[in-house]
C-alpha atoms as a printed R data frame, in Angstrom:
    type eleno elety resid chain resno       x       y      z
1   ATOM     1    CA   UNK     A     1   5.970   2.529 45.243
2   ATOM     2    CA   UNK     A     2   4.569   5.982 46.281
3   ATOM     3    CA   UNK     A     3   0.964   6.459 45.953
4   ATOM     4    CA   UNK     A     4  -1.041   9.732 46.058
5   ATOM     5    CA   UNK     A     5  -4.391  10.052 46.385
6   ATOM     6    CA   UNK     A     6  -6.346  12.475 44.685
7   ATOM     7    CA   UNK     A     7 -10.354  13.546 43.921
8   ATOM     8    CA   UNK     A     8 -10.888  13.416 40.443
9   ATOM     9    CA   UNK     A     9 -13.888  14.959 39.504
10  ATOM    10    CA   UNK     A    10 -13.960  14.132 35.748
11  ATOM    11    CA   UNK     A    11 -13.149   9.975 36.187
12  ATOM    12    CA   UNK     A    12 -14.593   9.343 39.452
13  ATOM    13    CA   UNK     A    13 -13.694   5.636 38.862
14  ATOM    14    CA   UNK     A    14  -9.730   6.833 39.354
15  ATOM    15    CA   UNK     A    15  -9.286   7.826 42.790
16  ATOM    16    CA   UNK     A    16  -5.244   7.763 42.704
17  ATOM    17    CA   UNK     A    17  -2.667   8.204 40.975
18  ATOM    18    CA   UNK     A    18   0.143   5.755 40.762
19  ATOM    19    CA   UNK     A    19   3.424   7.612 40.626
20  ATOM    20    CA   UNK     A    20   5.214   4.697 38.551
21  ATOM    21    CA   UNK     A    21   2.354   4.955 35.635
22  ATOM    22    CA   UNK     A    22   5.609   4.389 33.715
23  ATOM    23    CA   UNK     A    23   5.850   0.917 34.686
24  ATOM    24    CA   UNK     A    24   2.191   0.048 34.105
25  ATOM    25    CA   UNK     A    25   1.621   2.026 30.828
26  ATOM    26    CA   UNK     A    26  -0.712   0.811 28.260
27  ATOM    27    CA   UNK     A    27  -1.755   1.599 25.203
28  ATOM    28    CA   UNK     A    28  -5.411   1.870 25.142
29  ATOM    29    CA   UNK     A    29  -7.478   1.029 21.137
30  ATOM    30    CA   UNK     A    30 -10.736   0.497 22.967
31  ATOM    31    CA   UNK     A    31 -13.176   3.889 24.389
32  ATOM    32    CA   UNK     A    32 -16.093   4.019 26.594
33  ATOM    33    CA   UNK     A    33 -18.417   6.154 24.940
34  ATOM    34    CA   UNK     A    34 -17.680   8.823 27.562
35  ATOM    35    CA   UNK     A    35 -17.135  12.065 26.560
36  ATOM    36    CA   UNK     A    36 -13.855  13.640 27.624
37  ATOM    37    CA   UNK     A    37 -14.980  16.974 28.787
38  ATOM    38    CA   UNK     A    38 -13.313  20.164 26.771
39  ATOM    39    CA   UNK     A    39 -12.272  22.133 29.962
40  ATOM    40    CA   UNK     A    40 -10.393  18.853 31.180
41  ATOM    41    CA   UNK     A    41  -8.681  17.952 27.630
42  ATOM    42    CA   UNK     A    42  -7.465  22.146 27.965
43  ATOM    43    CA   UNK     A    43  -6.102  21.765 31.000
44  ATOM    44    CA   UNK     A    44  -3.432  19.146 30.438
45  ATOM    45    CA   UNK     A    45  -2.873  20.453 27.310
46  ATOM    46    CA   UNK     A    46  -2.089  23.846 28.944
47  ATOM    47    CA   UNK     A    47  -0.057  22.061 31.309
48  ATOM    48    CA   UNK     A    48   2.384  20.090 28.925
49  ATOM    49    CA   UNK     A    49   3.114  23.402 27.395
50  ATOM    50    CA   UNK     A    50   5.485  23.520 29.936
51  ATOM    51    CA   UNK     A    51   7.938  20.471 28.715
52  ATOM    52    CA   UNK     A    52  11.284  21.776 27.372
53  ATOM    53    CA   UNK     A    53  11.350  23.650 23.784
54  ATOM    54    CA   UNK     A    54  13.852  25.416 21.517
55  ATOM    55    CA   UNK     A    55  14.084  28.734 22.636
56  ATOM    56    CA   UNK     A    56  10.958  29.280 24.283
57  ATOM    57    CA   UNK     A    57   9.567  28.688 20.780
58  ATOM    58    CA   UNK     A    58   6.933  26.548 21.344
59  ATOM    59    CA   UNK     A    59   6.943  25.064 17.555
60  ATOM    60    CA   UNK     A    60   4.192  22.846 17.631
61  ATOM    61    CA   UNK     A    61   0.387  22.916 17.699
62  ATOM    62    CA   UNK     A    62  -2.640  20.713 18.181
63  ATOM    63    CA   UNK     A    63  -5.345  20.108 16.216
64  ATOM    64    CA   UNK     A    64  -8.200  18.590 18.404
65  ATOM    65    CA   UNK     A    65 -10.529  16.429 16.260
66  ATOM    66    CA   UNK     A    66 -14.175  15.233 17.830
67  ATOM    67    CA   UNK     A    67 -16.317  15.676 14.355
68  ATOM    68    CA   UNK     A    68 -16.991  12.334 13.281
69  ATOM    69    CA   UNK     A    69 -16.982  13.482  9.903
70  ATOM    70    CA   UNK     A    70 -13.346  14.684 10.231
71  ATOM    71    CA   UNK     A    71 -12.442  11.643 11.533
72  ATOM    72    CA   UNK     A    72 -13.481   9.291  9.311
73  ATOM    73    CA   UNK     A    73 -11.951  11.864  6.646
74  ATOM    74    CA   UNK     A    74  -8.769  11.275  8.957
75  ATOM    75    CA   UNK     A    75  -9.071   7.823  8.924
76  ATOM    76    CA   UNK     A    76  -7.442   6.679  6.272
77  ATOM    77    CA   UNK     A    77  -4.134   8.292  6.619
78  ATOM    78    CA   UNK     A    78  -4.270   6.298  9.222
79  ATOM    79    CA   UNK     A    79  -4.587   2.836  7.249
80  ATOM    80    CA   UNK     A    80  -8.433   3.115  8.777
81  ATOM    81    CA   UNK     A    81  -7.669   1.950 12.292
82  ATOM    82    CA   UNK     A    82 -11.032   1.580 13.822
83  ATOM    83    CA   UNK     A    83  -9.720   3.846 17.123
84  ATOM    84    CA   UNK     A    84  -9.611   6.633 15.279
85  ATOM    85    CA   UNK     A    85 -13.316   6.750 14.397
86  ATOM    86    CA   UNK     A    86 -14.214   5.091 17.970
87  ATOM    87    CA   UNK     A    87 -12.103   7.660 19.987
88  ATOM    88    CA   UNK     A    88 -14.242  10.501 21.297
89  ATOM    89    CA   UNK     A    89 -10.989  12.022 20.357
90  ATOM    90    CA   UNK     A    90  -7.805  13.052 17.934
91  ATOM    91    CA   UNK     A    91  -5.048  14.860 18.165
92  ATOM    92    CA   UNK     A    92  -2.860  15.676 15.342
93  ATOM    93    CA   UNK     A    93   0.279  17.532 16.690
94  ATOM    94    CA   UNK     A    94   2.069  19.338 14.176
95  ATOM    95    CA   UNK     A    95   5.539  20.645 13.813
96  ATOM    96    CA   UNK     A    96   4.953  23.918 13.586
97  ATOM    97    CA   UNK     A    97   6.956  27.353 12.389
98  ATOM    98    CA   UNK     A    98   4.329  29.156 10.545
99  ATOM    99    CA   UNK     A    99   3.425  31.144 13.254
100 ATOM   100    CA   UNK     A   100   6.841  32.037 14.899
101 ATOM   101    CA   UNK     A   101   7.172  33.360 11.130
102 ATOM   102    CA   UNK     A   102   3.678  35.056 11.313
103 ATOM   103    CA   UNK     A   103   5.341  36.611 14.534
104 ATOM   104    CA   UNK     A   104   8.826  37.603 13.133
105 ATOM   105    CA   UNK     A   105   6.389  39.676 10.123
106 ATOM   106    CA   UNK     A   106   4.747  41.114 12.704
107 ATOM   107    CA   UNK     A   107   7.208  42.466 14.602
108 ATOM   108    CA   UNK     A   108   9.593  43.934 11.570
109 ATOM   109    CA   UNK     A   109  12.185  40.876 11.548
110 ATOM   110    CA   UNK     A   110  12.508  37.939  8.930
111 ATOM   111    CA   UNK     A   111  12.162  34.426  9.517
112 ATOM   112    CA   UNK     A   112  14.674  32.345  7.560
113 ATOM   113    CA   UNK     A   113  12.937  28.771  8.936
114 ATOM   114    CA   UNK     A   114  11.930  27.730  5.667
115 ATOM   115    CA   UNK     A   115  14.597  24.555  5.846
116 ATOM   116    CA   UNK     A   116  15.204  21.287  6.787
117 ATOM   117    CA   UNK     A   117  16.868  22.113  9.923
118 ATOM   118    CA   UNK     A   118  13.824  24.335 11.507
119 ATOM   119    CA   UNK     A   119  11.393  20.936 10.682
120 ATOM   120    CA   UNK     A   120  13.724  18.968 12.994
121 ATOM   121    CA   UNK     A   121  14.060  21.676 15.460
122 ATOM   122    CA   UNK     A   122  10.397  21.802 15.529
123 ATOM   123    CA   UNK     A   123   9.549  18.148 15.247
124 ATOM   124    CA   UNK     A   124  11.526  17.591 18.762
125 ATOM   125    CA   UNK     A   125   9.564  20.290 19.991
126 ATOM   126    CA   UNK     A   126   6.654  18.596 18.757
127 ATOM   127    CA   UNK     A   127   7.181  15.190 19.915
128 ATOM   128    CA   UNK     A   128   8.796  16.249 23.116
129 ATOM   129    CA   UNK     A   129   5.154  18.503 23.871
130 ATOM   130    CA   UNK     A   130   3.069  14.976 22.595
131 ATOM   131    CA   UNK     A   131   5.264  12.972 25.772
132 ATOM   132    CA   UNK     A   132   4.831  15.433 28.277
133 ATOM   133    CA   UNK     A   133   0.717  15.488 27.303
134 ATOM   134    CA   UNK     A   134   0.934  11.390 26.946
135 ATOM   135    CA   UNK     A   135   2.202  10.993 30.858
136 ATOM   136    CA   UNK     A   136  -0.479  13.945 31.960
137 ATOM   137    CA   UNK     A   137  -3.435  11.725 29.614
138 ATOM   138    CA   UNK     A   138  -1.948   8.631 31.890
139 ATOM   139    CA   UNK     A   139  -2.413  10.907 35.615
140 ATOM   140    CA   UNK     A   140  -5.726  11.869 34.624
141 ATOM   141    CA   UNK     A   141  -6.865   7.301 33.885
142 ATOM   142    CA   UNK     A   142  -7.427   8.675 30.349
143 ATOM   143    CA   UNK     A   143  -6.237   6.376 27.679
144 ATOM   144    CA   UNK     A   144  -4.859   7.048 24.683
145 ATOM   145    CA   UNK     A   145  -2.961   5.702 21.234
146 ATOM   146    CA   UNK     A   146   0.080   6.978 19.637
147 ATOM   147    CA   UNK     A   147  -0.506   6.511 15.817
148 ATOM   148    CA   UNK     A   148   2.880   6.179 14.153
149 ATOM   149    CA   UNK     A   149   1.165   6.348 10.704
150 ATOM   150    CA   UNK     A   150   1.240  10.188 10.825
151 ATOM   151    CA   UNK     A   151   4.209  10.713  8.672
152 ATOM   152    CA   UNK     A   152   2.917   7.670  6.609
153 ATOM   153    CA   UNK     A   153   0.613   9.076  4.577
154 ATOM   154    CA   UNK     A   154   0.763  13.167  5.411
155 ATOM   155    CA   UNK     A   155  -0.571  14.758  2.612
156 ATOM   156    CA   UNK     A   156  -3.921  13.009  3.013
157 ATOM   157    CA   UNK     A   157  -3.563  14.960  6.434
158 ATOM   158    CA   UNK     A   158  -2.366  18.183  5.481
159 ATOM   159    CA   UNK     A   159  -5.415  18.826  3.222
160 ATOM   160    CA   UNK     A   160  -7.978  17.259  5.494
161 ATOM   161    CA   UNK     A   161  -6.781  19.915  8.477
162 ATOM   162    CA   UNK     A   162  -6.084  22.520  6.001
163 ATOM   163    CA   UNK     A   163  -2.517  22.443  7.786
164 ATOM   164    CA   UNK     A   164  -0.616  25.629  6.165
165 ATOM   165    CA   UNK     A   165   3.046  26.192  4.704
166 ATOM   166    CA   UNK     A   166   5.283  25.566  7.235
167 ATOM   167    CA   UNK     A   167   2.758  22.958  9.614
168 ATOM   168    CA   UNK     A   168   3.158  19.278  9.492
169 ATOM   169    CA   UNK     A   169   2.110  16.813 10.933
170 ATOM   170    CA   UNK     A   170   3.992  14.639 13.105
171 ATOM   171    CA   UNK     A   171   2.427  12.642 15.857
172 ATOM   172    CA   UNK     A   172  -1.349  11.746 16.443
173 ATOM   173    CA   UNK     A   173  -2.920  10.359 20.055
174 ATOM   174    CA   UNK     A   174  -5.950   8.885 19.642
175 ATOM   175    CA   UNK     A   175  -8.176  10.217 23.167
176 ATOM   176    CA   UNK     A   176 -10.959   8.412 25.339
177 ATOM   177    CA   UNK     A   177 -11.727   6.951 28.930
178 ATOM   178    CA   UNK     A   178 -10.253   3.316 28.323
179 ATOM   179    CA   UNK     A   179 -12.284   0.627 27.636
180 ATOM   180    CA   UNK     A   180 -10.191  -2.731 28.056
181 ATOM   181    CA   UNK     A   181  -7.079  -2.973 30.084
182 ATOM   182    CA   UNK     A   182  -4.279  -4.883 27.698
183 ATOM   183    CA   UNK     A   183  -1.586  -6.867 28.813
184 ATOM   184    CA   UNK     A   184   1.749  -4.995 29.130
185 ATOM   185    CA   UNK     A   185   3.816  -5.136 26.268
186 ATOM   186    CA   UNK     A   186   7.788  -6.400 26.557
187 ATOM   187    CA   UNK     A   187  10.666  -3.746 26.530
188 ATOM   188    CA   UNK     A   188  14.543  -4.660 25.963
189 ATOM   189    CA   UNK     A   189  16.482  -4.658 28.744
190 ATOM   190    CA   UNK     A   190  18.756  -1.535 29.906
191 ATOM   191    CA   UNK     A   191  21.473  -2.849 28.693
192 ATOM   192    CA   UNK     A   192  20.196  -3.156 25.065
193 ATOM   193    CA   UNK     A   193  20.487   0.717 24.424
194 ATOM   194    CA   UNK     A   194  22.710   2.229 27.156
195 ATOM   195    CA   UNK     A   195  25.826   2.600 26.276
196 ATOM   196    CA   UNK     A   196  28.913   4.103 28.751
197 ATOM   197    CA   UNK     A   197  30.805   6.823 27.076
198 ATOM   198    CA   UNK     A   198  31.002   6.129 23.765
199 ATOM   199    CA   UNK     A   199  28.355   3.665 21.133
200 ATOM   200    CA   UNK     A   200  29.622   0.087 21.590
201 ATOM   201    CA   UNK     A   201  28.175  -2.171 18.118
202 ATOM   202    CA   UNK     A   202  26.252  -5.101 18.943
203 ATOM   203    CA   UNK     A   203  28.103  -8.744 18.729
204 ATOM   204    CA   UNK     A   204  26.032 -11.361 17.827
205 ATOM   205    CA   UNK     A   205  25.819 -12.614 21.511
206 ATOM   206    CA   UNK     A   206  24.987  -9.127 22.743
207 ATOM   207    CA   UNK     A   207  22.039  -9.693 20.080
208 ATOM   208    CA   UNK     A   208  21.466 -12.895 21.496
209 ATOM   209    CA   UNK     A   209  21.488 -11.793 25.163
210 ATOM   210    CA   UNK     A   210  19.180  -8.424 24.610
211 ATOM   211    CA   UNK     A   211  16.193 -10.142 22.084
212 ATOM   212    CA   UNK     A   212  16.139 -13.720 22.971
213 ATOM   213    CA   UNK     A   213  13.583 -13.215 25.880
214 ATOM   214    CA   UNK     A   214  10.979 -11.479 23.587
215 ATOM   215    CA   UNK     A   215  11.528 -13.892 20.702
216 ATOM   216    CA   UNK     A   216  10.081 -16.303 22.714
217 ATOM   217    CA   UNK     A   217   7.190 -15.157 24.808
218 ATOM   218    CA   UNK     A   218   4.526 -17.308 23.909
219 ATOM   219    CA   UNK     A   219   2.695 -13.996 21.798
220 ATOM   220    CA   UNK     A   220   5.840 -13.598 19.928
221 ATOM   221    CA   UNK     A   221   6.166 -16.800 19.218
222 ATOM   222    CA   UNK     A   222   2.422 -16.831 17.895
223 ATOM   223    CA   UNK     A   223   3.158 -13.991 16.139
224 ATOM   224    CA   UNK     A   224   5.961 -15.811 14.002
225 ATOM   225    CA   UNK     A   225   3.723 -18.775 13.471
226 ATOM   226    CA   UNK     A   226   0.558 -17.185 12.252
227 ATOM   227    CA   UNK     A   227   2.879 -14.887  9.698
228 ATOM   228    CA   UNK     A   228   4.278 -18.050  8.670
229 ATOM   229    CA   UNK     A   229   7.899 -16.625  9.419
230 ATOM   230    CA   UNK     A   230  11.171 -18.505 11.126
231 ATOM   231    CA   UNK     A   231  11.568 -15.577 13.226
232 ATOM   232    CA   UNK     A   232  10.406 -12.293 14.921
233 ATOM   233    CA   UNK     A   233  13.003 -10.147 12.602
234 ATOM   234    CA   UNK     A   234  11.330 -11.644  9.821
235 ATOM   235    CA   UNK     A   235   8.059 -10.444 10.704
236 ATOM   236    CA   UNK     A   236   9.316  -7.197 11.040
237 ATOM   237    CA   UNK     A   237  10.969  -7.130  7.716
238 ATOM   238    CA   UNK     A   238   9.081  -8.956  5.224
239 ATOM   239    CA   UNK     A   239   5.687  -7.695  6.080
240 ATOM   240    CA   UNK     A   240   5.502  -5.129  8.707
241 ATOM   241    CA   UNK     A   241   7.986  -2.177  7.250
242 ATOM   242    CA   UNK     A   242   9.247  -3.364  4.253
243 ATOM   243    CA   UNK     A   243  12.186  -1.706  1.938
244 ATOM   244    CA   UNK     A   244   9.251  -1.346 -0.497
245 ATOM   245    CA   UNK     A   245   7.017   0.533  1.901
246 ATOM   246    CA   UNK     A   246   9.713   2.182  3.734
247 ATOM   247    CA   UNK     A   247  11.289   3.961  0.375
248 ATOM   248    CA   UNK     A   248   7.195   4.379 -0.893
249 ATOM   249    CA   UNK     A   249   6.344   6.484  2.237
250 ATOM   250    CA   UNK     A   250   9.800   8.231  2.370
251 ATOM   251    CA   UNK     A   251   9.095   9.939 -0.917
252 ATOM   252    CA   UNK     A   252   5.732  10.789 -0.021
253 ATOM   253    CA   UNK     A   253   7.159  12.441  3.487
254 ATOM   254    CA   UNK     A   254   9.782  14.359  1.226
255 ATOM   255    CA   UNK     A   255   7.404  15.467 -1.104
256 ATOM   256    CA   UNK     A   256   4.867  17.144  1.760
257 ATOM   257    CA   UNK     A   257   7.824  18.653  3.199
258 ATOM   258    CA   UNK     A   258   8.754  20.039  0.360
259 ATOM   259    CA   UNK     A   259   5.105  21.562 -0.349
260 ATOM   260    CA   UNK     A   260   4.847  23.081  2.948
261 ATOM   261    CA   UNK     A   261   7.855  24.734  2.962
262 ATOM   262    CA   UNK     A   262  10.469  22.537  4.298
């Protein structure tokens, strides 16, 4: 494992930095009440600008968030996960093709990006910009939560940002100097998702082979019990992400689309 040590003038607690942060990731739901200071928070967002985009687009933005009042006004798109408040604070990155259009008006040519296709394209752009940012948050011994619940509930978002046509929200990180350091959490193995040249379906023994191991770590296992479930899929199914849930939010993702121009 290669190791380089740096001075790091805004976490003087976090003297190097690990070069396989990969392998030690963890998502952090606890904050110090340390601020993280502006000109820091600019810089690695400057610097994950430069992750790969669709033409040189850059379809995204960021929304920082350190009003308390906005955040608790966040907060329940977010199901009112106590991070959100806690964290000194939130990013909502948002799909974003308003202002390419903006641009194109501008500059005497006509965006046609109004359409499904231009909210994926920008999405990727999106999510690919909120990676990039994640591993620089990780360098820097800042810790951070991705909130899947943005395209939960986005309309509650929308209006709280004041997000216009064209902007949506798609991923939110949750921002602060770590206060607890979690256990690691279990991955599948390589072999559960690489596939060689073409998608090969999953047998039951494949299914057997790649899930086994984290149906029965001891949390998993705890997990099943205190749900009151025979298994982990079960879990997962009858009262994590349900059908009912699922279709609910679906409509309410097509709907916002719809209203901001997608």
């Amino acid at each position: 494992m290669t190791t380089v040590y740096a001075q790091n003038k805004y976490n003087p607690y976090f003297t190097h930095l690990d070069m396989k942060n990969l392998l030690t990731r963890r998502t952090i739901r606890r904050y110090s009440n340390r601020d993280v200071d502006p000109a820091l928070l600019n810089r690695l967002m400057d610097e994950a600008a430069r992750t790969q985009t669709m033409g040189n687009l850059q379809l995204y933005s960021v929304v920082v968030t350190r009003s308390q009042d906005v955040k608790k006004r966040l907060a329940p798109a977010h199901f009112n996960q106590p991070m959100v408040t806690q964290a000194p604070v939130v990013l909502t990155i948002c799909a974003d093709f308003n202002r390419t259009s903006q641009w194109a008006r501008c500059r005497q040519a006509e965006p046609g990006y109004d359409n499904f296709l231009s909210f994926i394209n920008a999405a990727t752009d999106a999510l690919l910009y909120t990676q990039t940012l994640c591993n620089l948050l990780d360098e820097e011994g800042l810790g951070y939560c991705y909130l899947g619940t943005t395209v939960y509930q986005p309309q509650t978002i929308i209006d709280v940002l004041q997000l216009p046509r064209l902007v949506m929200p798609v991923a939110t990180l949750t921002v602060g100097w770590p206060d607890e350091e979690p256990s690691l959490s279990d991955r599948l193995p390589l072999a559960a998702f690489v596939h060689s040249e073409s998608y090969h379906d999953y047998t039951p023994a494949d299914i057997d082979a790649h899930y086994t191991p984290k149906e029965q770590l001891p949390e998993n296992r705890h997990f099943v019990e205190i749900n009151h479930k025979q298994t982990l899929a079960q879990v997962f199914t009858d009262i994590r992400y349900t059908r009912t849930d699922n279709e609910a939010m679906s409509c309410g993702l097509i709907e916002a689309l719809r209203r901001q121009g997608f």
